Coordinates of C-alpha atoms in Angstrom, one line a residue:
Chain A
M5 CA 2.4 35.5 29.4
D6 CA 0.1 32.5 29.2
I7 CA 1.2 30.3 32.1
I8 CA -0.5 27.2 30.7
Q9 CA 1.5 27.4 27.5
R10 CA 4.7 28.6 29.2
N11 CA 4.8 25.5 31.4
N12 CA 2.9 23.1 29.2
I13 CA 0.5 22.4 32.0
H14 CA -1.7 19.3 32.1
V15 CA -4.4 18.7 34.7
V16 CA -5.5 15.1 34.9
G17 CA -7.1 12.8 37.5
N18 CA -10.2 13.5 39.5
Q19 CA -11.0 17.1 38.8
E20 CA -13.7 17.0 41.5
A21 CA -11.3 15.9 44.1
L22 CA -10.7 18.2 47.1
Q23 CA -6.9 17.7 47.1
T24 CA -4.4 18.4 44.3
L25 CA -1.1 16.8 43.7
V26 CA 1.4 19.0 41.8
F27 CA 4.3 17.0 40.3
S28 CA 7.4 18.8 39.3
H29 CA 10.3 17.2 37.4
G30 CA 14.0 17.5 38.0
F31 CA 16.8 18.7 35.7
G32 CA 17.1 17.0 32.3
I33 CA 13.7 15.3 32.3
D34 CA 10.1 16.4 31.9
Q35 CA 6.6 15.7 33.2
T36 CA 6.5 12.3 31.5
S37 CA 9.0 11.1 34.0
F38 CA 6.0 10.7 36.4
S39 CA 4.0 8.6 34.0
K40 CA 4.3 5.4 36.1
I41 CA 3.3 7.2 39.3
I42 CA 0.3 9.2 38.2
P43 CA -2.2 6.3 37.6
A44 CA -2.1 5.4 41.3
F45 CA -3.5 8.8 42.2
E46 CA -5.8 9.7 39.4
K47 CA -8.9 8.3 41.1
D48 CA -8.7 10.3 44.3
Y49 CA -6.7 13.4 43.4
Q50 CA -6.6 16.2 40.9
V51 CA -3.1 15.9 39.4
V52 CA -1.1 18.8 37.9
L53 CA 1.8 18.1 35.6
F54 CA 4.0 20.7 34.0
D55 CA 7.4 21.2 32.4
N56 CA 10.0 23.6 33.9
V57 CA 11.0 26.4 31.5
G58 CA 14.0 25.3 29.5
G59 CA 13.0 21.6 29.6
G60 CA 10.4 19.3 28.1
K61 CA 7.8 21.1 25.9
A62 CA 7.8 24.3 28.0
D63 CA 7.8 27.5 25.9
M64 CA 11.4 28.3 25.1
K65 CA 10.5 31.9 24.3
A66 CA 9.9 32.3 28.0
F67 CA 13.4 31.3 28.9
S68 CA 15.2 34.3 30.5
P69 CA 18.8 33.8 31.7
K70 CA 18.1 36.5 34.3
R71 CA 15.0 34.8 35.7
Y72 CA 16.5 31.4 35.7
E73 CA 20.1 32.1 36.8
S74 CA 18.9 31.0 40.2
I75 CA 16.1 28.6 41.2
S76 CA 14.1 31.5 42.7
G77 CA 12.7 32.1 39.1
Y78 CA 11.4 28.5 39.1
A79 CA 9.9 29.0 42.6
T80 CA 7.9 32.0 41.2
D81 CA 6.8 29.9 38.2
V82 CA 5.3 27.3 40.6
A83 CA 3.4 30.1 42.4
D84 CA 2.2 31.4 39.0
I85 CA 1.0 27.9 38.1
I86 CA -0.9 27.4 41.4
Q87 CA -2.5 30.8 41.1
A88 CA -3.4 30.5 37.4
L89 CA -5.1 27.1 38.1
D90 CA -6.6 28.5 41.3
I91 CA -6.0 25.2 43.1
K92 CA -6.2 24.6 46.8
N93 CA -5.1 21.9 49.2
V94 CA -1.9 21.4 47.3
T95 CA 0.6 18.7 47.9
F96 CA 3.8 19.5 46.0
I97 CA 5.9 16.5 44.9
G98 CA 9.3 17.8 43.6
H99 CA 11.9 15.6 42.2
S100 CA 15.6 16.6 42.7
V101 CA 16.0 20.4 42.4
S102 CA 12.2 20.8 42.1
G103 CA 11.8 19.7 45.7
I104 CA 13.9 22.7 46.8
I105 CA 12.0 24.9 44.3
G106 CA 8.7 23.8 45.9
M107 CA 10.1 24.4 49.3
L108 CA 11.0 28.0 48.3
T109 CA 7.5 28.5 46.9
S110 CA 6.0 27.4 50.2
I111 CA 8.2 29.9 52.1
H112 CA 7.7 32.9 49.7
Y113 CA 4.0 32.3 49.4
P114 CA 2.7 31.0 52.7
G115 CA -0.5 29.0 52.5
M116 CA -0.1 28.1 48.8
I117 CA 1.3 24.6 49.4
E118 CA 0.0 22.4 52.3
R119 CA 2.4 19.5 52.1
L120 CA 5.8 18.9 50.6
I121 CA 7.4 15.8 49.2
L122 CA 11.1 16.0 48.4
L123 CA 12.2 13.2 46.1
G124 CA 16.0 13.0 45.9
S125 CA 16.4 16.7 46.8
S126 CA 19.4 18.5 48.2
P127 CA 19.7 22.0 49.8
R128 CA 23.4 22.1 48.7
Y129 CA 25.4 19.9 46.4
L130 CA 28.8 21.3 47.2
N131 CA 30.5 20.0 50.4
D132 CA 31.2 22.7 52.9
S133 CA 34.3 22.1 55.0
R134 CA 33.5 25.1 57.2
D135 CA 30.8 23.2 59.0
G136 CA 31.4 19.6 57.9
Y137 CA 28.4 19.5 55.5
T138 CA 28.5 16.7 53.0
G139 CA 26.7 17.6 49.8
G140 CA 28.3 15.0 47.6
F141 CA 30.5 17.2 45.4
D142 CA 33.7 19.0 46.0
N143 CA 34.9 22.1 44.0
Y144 CA 37.1 19.9 41.8
A145 CA 34.2 17.6 40.9
L146 CA 31.9 20.5 40.0
T147 CA 34.6 22.4 38.0
S148 CA 35.3 19.1 36.1
L149 CA 31.5 18.6 35.6
F150 CA 31.1 22.1 34.0
E151 CA 34.3 21.7 31.9
A152 CA 32.9 18.5 30.5
M153 CA 29.5 20.1 29.9
E154 CA 31.0 23.1 28.1
G155 CA 33.5 21.0 26.2
N156 CA 31.2 18.4 24.7
Y157 CA 27.7 18.6 26.0
H158 CA 26.3 15.6 24.2
A159 CA 29.2 13.3 25.3
W160 CA 28.7 14.6 28.9
A161 CA 25.0 13.9 28.8
S162 CA 25.6 10.3 27.7
G163 CA 28.1 9.6 30.4
F164 CA 26.3 11.5 33.2
S165 CA 23.0 9.8 32.4
K166 CA 24.4 6.3 33.2
L167 CA 25.9 7.5 36.5
A168 CA 22.7 9.2 37.6
M169 CA 20.3 6.5 36.5
R170 CA 22.2 3.5 37.8
N171 CA 20.1 0.3 37.2
E172 CA 22.7 -1.0 34.8
D173 CA 20.5 -4.1 34.1
R174 CA 18.0 -1.8 32.4
P175 CA 20.2 0.4 30.1
E176 CA 17.1 1.8 28.3
L177 CA 16.4 4.0 31.4
A178 CA 19.8 5.7 31.1
A179 CA 19.4 5.9 27.3
A180 CA 16.1 7.7 27.7
F181 CA 17.6 10.1 30.2
A182 CA 20.5 10.8 27.9
S183 CA 18.2 11.5 25.1
S184 CA 16.1 13.9 27.2
L185 CA 19.3 15.7 28.4
Q186 CA 20.6 16.0 24.8
A187 CA 17.3 17.6 23.7
I188 CA 18.0 20.6 25.9
R189 CA 19.8 23.5 24.3
P190 CA 23.4 23.2 25.8
D191 CA 23.6 26.9 26.8
V192 CA 20.3 26.6 28.7
A193 CA 21.3 23.2 30.3
I194 CA 24.6 24.7 31.5
L195 CA 23.0 27.8 32.9
V196 CA 20.4 25.8 34.7
A197 CA 22.9 23.2 35.9
R198 CA 25.0 26.1 37.4
A199 CA 21.9 27.4 39.2
I200 CA 21.3 23.9 40.6
F201 CA 24.8 22.7 41.5
Y202 CA 25.9 25.9 43.2
L203 CA 22.6 26.6 45.1
D204 CA 22.7 26.7 48.9
H205 CA 19.3 26.8 50.7
R206 CA 20.3 25.2 53.9
K207 CA 19.3 28.3 55.9
D208 CA 15.8 28.1 54.4
L209 CA 15.1 24.6 55.7
A210 CA 14.2 26.0 59.2
K211 CA 11.6 28.3 57.5
V212 CA 9.5 25.4 56.2
T213 CA 6.2 25.4 58.1
I214 CA 4.4 22.6 56.4
P215 CA 4.6 18.8 56.8
T216 CA 7.4 17.4 54.7
L217 CA 8.4 14.0 53.5
V218 CA 11.9 13.2 52.3
I219 CA 12.3 10.2 50.0
Q220 CA 15.9 8.8 49.7
T221 CA 17.2 6.2 47.4
A222 CA 20.4 4.1 47.8
N223 CA 23.5 5.0 45.9
D224 CA 22.3 8.3 44.5
I225 CA 25.2 10.1 42.7
A226 CA 23.6 13.6 43.2
V227 CA 22.3 13.1 46.8
P228 CA 24.2 11.0 49.3
E229 CA 22.3 9.7 52.3
Q230 CA 23.8 12.3 54.6
V231 CA 21.9 15.0 52.7
S232 CA 18.5 13.4 53.4
E233 CA 19.5 13.0 57.0
Y234 CA 20.4 16.7 57.0
L235 CA 17.0 17.6 55.5
E236 CA 15.2 15.5 58.2
A237 CA 17.2 17.1 61.0
N238 CA 16.7 20.7 59.8
I239 CA 13.2 20.8 58.4
P240 CA 10.9 21.3 61.5
D241 CA 8.0 18.9 60.6
C242 CA 9.8 16.3 58.5
R243 CA 10.0 12.6 58.2
R244 CA 12.2 10.5 55.9
V245 CA 11.7 7.2 54.1
K246 CA 14.1 5.1 52.1
V247 CA 13.1 3.4 48.9
Q248 CA 14.9 0.2 47.9
T249 CA 16.3 1.2 44.6
E250 CA 19.5 2.8 43.3
G251 CA 20.1 6.0 41.4
H252 CA 18.6 9.5 41.3
F253 CA 15.3 8.6 39.6
P254 CA 13.3 6.3 41.9
H255 CA 10.0 7.3 40.3
I256 CA 11.3 5.9 37.1
S257 CA 13.2 2.9 38.3
A258 CA 11.0 1.8 41.3
P259 CA 7.6 3.6 40.8
Q260 CA 5.7 1.2 43.2
E261 CA 8.0 2.0 46.1
V262 CA 7.6 5.7 45.5
I263 CA 3.8 5.4 45.2
A264 CA 3.7 3.6 48.5
A265 CA 5.9 6.3 50.2
I266 CA 3.7 9.1 48.9
Q267 CA 0.5 7.3 49.9
S268 CA 1.8 6.8 53.4
F269 CA 2.2 10.5 53.7
L270 CA -1.0 11.8 52.1
Chain B
M294 CA 14.5 72.1 61.4
S295 CA 12.0 69.2 61.8
T296 CA 13.0 65.7 62.6
W297 CA 12.3 64.6 59.1
D298 CA 14.4 67.5 57.7
R299 CA 17.3 66.4 59.9
K300 CA 16.9 62.8 58.7
A301 CA 16.9 63.8 55.0
L302 CA 20.0 65.9 55.6
N303 CA 21.6 63.1 57.6
F304 CA 21.0 60.7 54.6
I305 CA 22.6 63.1 52.1
N306 CA 25.6 63.7 54.4
Q307 CA 26.2 60.1 55.2
T308 CA 25.9 58.9 51.6
S309 CA 28.1 61.8 50.4
R310 CA 30.8 60.8 52.8
W311 CA 30.8 57.2 51.5
D312 CA 34.2 55.7 51.6
K313 CA 35.3 55.5 47.9
D314 CA 37.7 52.7 48.7
K315 CA 34.8 50.3 49.5
H316 CA 33.4 48.3 46.7
I317 CA 30.8 50.2 44.7
S318 CA 28.3 47.3 44.9
S319 CA 27.9 47.9 48.6
F320 CA 27.2 51.6 48.2
L321 CA 23.6 51.0 47.2
A322 CA 23.1 48.4 49.9
F323 CA 24.5 50.8 52.5
S324 CA 22.2 53.6 51.3
I325 CA 19.1 51.4 51.4
S326 CA 20.0 50.2 54.9
L327 CA 20.5 53.8 55.9
V328 CA 17.0 54.7 54.6
K329 CA 15.6 51.7 56.6
N330 CA 17.3 52.9 59.8
L331 CA 16.3 56.5 59.4
T332 CA 12.7 55.7 58.7
E333 CA 12.6 52.9 61.3
A334 CA 11.2 50.6 58.6
N335 CA 11.1 46.8 59.3
V336 CA 12.0 45.9 55.8
A337 CA 13.9 47.7 53.0
L338 CA 14.9 46.4 49.6
Q339 CA 15.5 47.2 46.0
V340 CA 13.5 45.5 43.2
E341 CA 15.3 45.7 39.8
L342 CA 13.2 45.1 36.7
E343 CA 15.9 43.2 34.8
D344 CA 14.1 42.1 31.7
E345 CA 10.6 41.3 30.4
E346 CA 10.4 38.1 32.6
T347 CA 12.4 39.2 35.7
A348 CA 12.1 41.5 38.6
K349 CA 14.7 40.6 41.2
V350 CA 15.1 41.6 44.9
K351 CA 18.5 43.0 45.8
C352 CA 20.1 44.9 48.7
A353 CA 17.4 43.5 51.0
S354 CA 17.3 44.0 54.7
P355 CA 16.6 41.4 56.0
V356 CA 19.0 39.7 53.7
H357 CA 17.0 36.4 53.3
L358 CA 14.7 38.3 50.9
N359 CA 17.5 38.7 48.4
D360 CA 17.2 37.0 45.0
I361 CA 13.5 36.5 45.2
V362 CA 12.2 36.7 41.6
M363 CA 8.9 38.4 41.0
N364 CA 6.9 38.9 37.8
P365 CA 7.6 42.3 36.4
D366 CA 4.3 42.9 34.5
P367 CA 2.1 43.6 37.5
I368 CA 4.8 45.8 39.0
R369 CA 5.1 47.8 35.8
K370 CA 1.3 48.2 35.6
L371 CA 1.2 49.5 39.1
L372 CA 4.0 52.0 38.5
Y373 CA 2.4 53.2 35.2
A374 CA -1.0 53.5 36.9
Q375 CA 0.6 55.7 39.6
G376 CA 2.6 57.8 37.0
F377 CA 5.9 56.6 38.5
K378 CA 5.3 58.6 41.6
T379 CA 6.0 57.3 45.1
I380 CA 3.2 55.1 46.3
Y381 CA 2.2 55.3 49.9
W382 CA 0.2 52.4 51.3
R383 CA -1.0 53.4 54.8
E384 CA -2.7 50.0 54.7
I385 CA -1.3 47.1 52.6
P386 CA -3.8 46.1 49.9
P387 CA -5.4 42.6 50.1
A388 CA -3.2 39.8 48.7
K389 CA -4.9 39.7 45.3
E390 CA -4.1 43.3 44.7
N391 CA -0.7 43.4 46.4
V392 CA 1.9 42.8 43.7
F393 CA 4.6 42.7 46.4
K394 CA 3.1 40.0 48.6
E395 CA 6.3 37.9 48.4
V396 CA 8.2 40.6 50.2
L397 CA 5.5 42.3 52.3
P398 CA 3.8 39.5 54.1
A399 CA 2.1 40.5 57.3
F400 CA 3.1 44.2 57.1
S401 CA 0.8 47.1 57.9
S402 CA 2.1 49.9 55.8
A403 CA 4.5 50.3 53.0
I404 CA 5.9 52.8 50.5
I405 CA 7.1 52.0 47.0
I406 CA 9.6 54.5 45.5
P407 CA 10.2 54.1 41.8
I408 CA 13.6 55.1 40.6
N409 CA 13.9 55.5 36.9
T410 CA 17.3 54.6 35.5
T411 CA 18.5 53.3 32.2
P412 CA 18.6 50.5 31.1
N413 CA 16.7 48.9 34.1
N414 CA 14.2 50.6 36.2
S415 CA 14.3 50.0 39.9
L416 CA 12.1 50.6 42.9
L417 CA 12.8 50.8 46.6
I418 CA 10.3 49.2 49.0
L419 CA 10.0 50.0 52.7
G420 CA 7.6 48.2 54.9
W421 CA 6.4 48.6 58.5
S422 CA 4.8 46.1 60.9
E423 CA 2.9 48.9 62.6
P424 CA 0.5 51.2 60.7
Q425 CA 2.1 54.5 59.6
A426 CA 0.5 57.9 59.2
F427 CA 3.0 59.3 56.6
D428 CA 2.7 63.0 57.6
P429 CA 3.8 65.8 55.2
G430 CA 7.2 66.1 56.7
F431 CA 7.8 62.4 56.2
L432 CA 6.7 62.6 52.5
E433 CA 9.1 65.5 51.9
C434 CA 11.9 63.5 53.5
I435 CA 11.2 60.5 51.3
E436 CA 11.1 62.6 48.1
T437 CA 14.5 64.1 49.1
M438 CA 15.9 60.6 49.7
R439 CA 14.5 59.5 46.4
L440 CA 16.4 62.1 44.5
R441 CA 19.7 61.1 46.2
L442 CA 18.9 57.4 45.8
K443 CA 18.5 57.9 42.0
E444 CA 22.0 59.5 41.9
I445 CA 23.5 56.6 44.0
L446 CA 21.8 54.0 41.8
L447 CA 23.0 55.6 38.6
Q448 CA 26.5 55.9 39.9
S449 CA 26.5 52.2 41.1
Q450 CA 25.1 51.0 37.8
Q451 CA 27.5 53.0 35.7
H452 CA 30.5 51.9 37.8
L453 CA 29.5 48.2 37.6
Y454 CA 28.8 48.6 33.8
F455 CA 32.3 50.0 33.2
Q456 CA 33.9 47.4 35.4
R457 CA 32.2 44.6 33.4
I458 CA 33.3 46.3 30.1
A459 CA 36.9 46.6 31.4
V460 CA 36.9 42.9 32.5
R461 CA 35.5 41.7 29.1
F462 CA 37.9 43.7 26.9
S463 CA 40.9 42.9 29.1
A464 CA 40.1 39.2 28.7
I465 CA 39.7 39.5 25.0
L466 CA 42.8 41.6 24.4
H467 CA 45.0 39.4 26.7
T468 CA 43.8 36.3 24.7
I469 CA 44.8 37.7 21.3
P470 CA 48.1 35.9 20.4
H471 CA 49.7 39.1 19.1
A472 CA 51.5 41.6 21.1
L473 CA 49.4 44.8 21.4
V474 CA 50.6 48.2 22.5
F475 CA 48.4 51.2 22.7
I476 CA 49.9 54.6 23.2
N477 CA 47.5 57.4 23.9
N478 CA 48.2 60.8 22.4
D479 CA 47.5 62.5 25.7
G480 CA 51.0 61.6 26.8
F481 CA 49.7 60.2 30.1
S482 CA 48.4 56.7 29.4
G483 CA 49.2 53.6 27.5
W484 CA 48.2 49.9 27.6
V485 CA 49.8 46.6 26.7
N486 CA 48.4 43.1 26.7
Q487 CA 50.2 40.0 28.1
E488 CA 52.0 39.3 24.9
G489 CA 53.1 42.9 24.5
A490 CA 54.4 43.0 28.0
A491 CA 56.5 39.9 27.4
L492 CA 57.8 41.2 24.1
L493 CA 58.9 44.6 25.6
G494 CA 60.2 43.0 28.8
L495 CA 57.8 45.0 31.0
S496 CA 56.9 43.9 34.5
G497 CA 53.3 43.2 33.6
P498 CA 50.4 43.9 31.3
G499 CA 47.8 46.6 31.6
E500 CA 48.2 50.4 32.1
Q501 CA 51.7 51.8 31.5
L502 CA 53.0 55.3 31.1
P503 CA 53.7 56.2 27.4
A504 CA 57.3 57.2 28.3
I505 CA 57.9 53.6 29.6
L506 CA 56.3 52.1 26.5
S507 CA 58.3 54.3 24.1
D508 CA 61.6 53.4 25.9
A509 CA 60.8 49.7 25.7
M510 CA 59.8 50.0 22.0
T511 CA 63.0 51.9 21.2
Q512 CA 65.1 49.2 22.9
L513 CA 63.2 46.5 20.9
R514 CA 63.8 48.4 17.6
N515 CA 67.4 48.9 18.4
K516 CA 67.8 45.1 18.8
A517 CA 66.5 44.6 15.3
L518 CA 69.0 43.6 12.5
N519 CA 67.4 46.0 10.0
T520 CA 67.2 49.2 12.1
A521 CA 68.1 51.4 9.1
D522 CA 65.0 50.1 7.1
I523 CA 62.8 50.4 10.2
Y524 CA 64.0 54.0 10.7
K525 CA 63.2 54.9 7.0
E526 CA 59.7 53.6 7.3
A527 CA 59.2 55.3 10.6
V528 CA 60.0 58.7 9.1
L529 CA 57.3 58.2 6.6
L530 CA 54.8 56.8 9.1
F531 CA 55.1 59.7 11.5
S532 CA 55.0 62.4 8.9
S533 CA 51.3 62.5 9.4
P534 CA 49.2 61.4 12.4
E535 CA 46.7 59.7 10.0
N536 CA 49.3 57.4 8.4
S537 CA 49.3 53.7 9.1
I538 CA 51.5 50.8 8.2
S539 CA 51.2 47.0 8.1
N540 CA 53.4 44.1 7.1
W541 CA 56.3 46.2 8.4
I542 CA 59.2 43.7 9.0
W543 CA 61.4 44.0 12.1
Q544 CA 64.1 41.4 11.7
M545 CA 65.2 40.2 15.1
E546 CA 68.0 37.9 15.9
H547 CA 65.9 34.8 16.3
K548 CA 62.5 35.8 14.8
T549 CA 60.8 38.1 12.4
L550 CA 58.2 40.5 13.7
Q551 CA 55.5 41.6 11.3
V552 CA 54.4 45.0 12.7
S553 CA 51.3 47.1 12.1
C554 CA 50.8 50.6 13.5
L555 CA 47.3 52.0 13.2
P556 CA 45.9 55.4 14.3
V557 CA 43.0 55.1 16.7
T558 CA 40.7 58.1 16.6
T559 CA 37.4 58.3 18.3
Q560 CA 35.6 61.2 20.0
Q561 CA 36.9 60.0 23.4
I562 CA 40.3 58.8 22.6
S563 CA 43.1 59.2 20.1
G564 CA 46.4 57.3 19.9
R565 CA 48.3 54.6 18.1
L566 CA 47.8 50.9 18.2
W567 CA 50.9 48.8 17.6
I568 CA 50.4 45.1 16.7
F569 CA 53.4 42.7 16.7
E570 CA 52.8 39.4 15.0

């Protein structure tokens, strides 16, 4: 399997730079979602962009329901990418689920990633009444979400995109997200969404051995503030910053704030 | 008897006494955990080659290694290169040559035990923090355990496969809007779906004794308004086991049942399927 083709990898920026930034997009979008962020780092860093299998322009022939029924398959993909490019001094910037994917890669492959940035990430989306954990979703909400996805995927994508994007004064952002979601094959989207919304990696947080930055936005439908507080409290070497924007996509809605947060960490 | 002979025998005895009431999926995990304890390994796990893109860690001890996904190609190449024989690593190869680096970080010795099964091949990995010598007695013990593990894996896979089949076909047959009744010619087993159970006034769907089904069907037939016609058709139908009938009308007080009765004949099973529409 050609990893470059599988993940539609693009290497940009300063290819002589000693440090590499690997950007990994979240569910329903692709590497172009970082287009407003990348220019700020192109001069000083080598930048790696890719599409997760099942999304963007990744090779659909590589999609295996077995490999991607949990996010561990995506964590292995990240290791494949870093090994294939033979890159060192890697800072991994993962949006949403990709933050947890990068975290797993850093645990399964020690030394491969040096620093981790979790942008709107969550170790578990489902509330857990046993220990009072707030993930943001209860069982009813997730059951309803999947009923809606399975019933009429395109209608669900349209509605969900508005809720997740917020920024109602700029409806083109939600429209673009809806369009990106609708481009995914529904069976693939539903399988991947199940892998995401039912994940639970809270026990892995303590195993993170690298410096970690958590970036939190206000009013994020997928990741309430308690989740980023939980991350900060449970990842050993972690700090947290809040960016002044609403929604689940701060790198799209408030790129300058995200750039500043990343720069403060590098 | 050497220590390793005793351990091999212990493994066979303990896995043979496995409590059949426990869920089959835990049989393999129990067996792998037992191998780990008997060999005093620090890590033990199964890697299943699930498809062209997926090799997945299962039944791991420690459990946090479960569900790690690995690339199957390098694993297959290693197994083929070694002729699917057990691989003994007295020293773990350097990271670039170690296809199991995700699950064997910082270990000194390991063994990889291929277990060929259909449709998916598996392997068992044991790892030790301290260097191991792997003396001849140990090798013999591992090969004995390997044979037993293959039996256990096959038994587990087949059981889970048939469970999945049963669940799938039950769901399909209970969803069909017609009442279905299957009576096996062996005289010991029969089956009804949800609609069939309701029509015949049975306590529930699923397996039923043929005698109970026959009684219930006789009662249903006797409630029909055209029993004489039904009886005439039945005489013709049962004159040969190969006969079938469809569009057979059973006129009930408040509804009309359109009945089909089809012989089911395969190598494994023969009986009659009744369909009430």
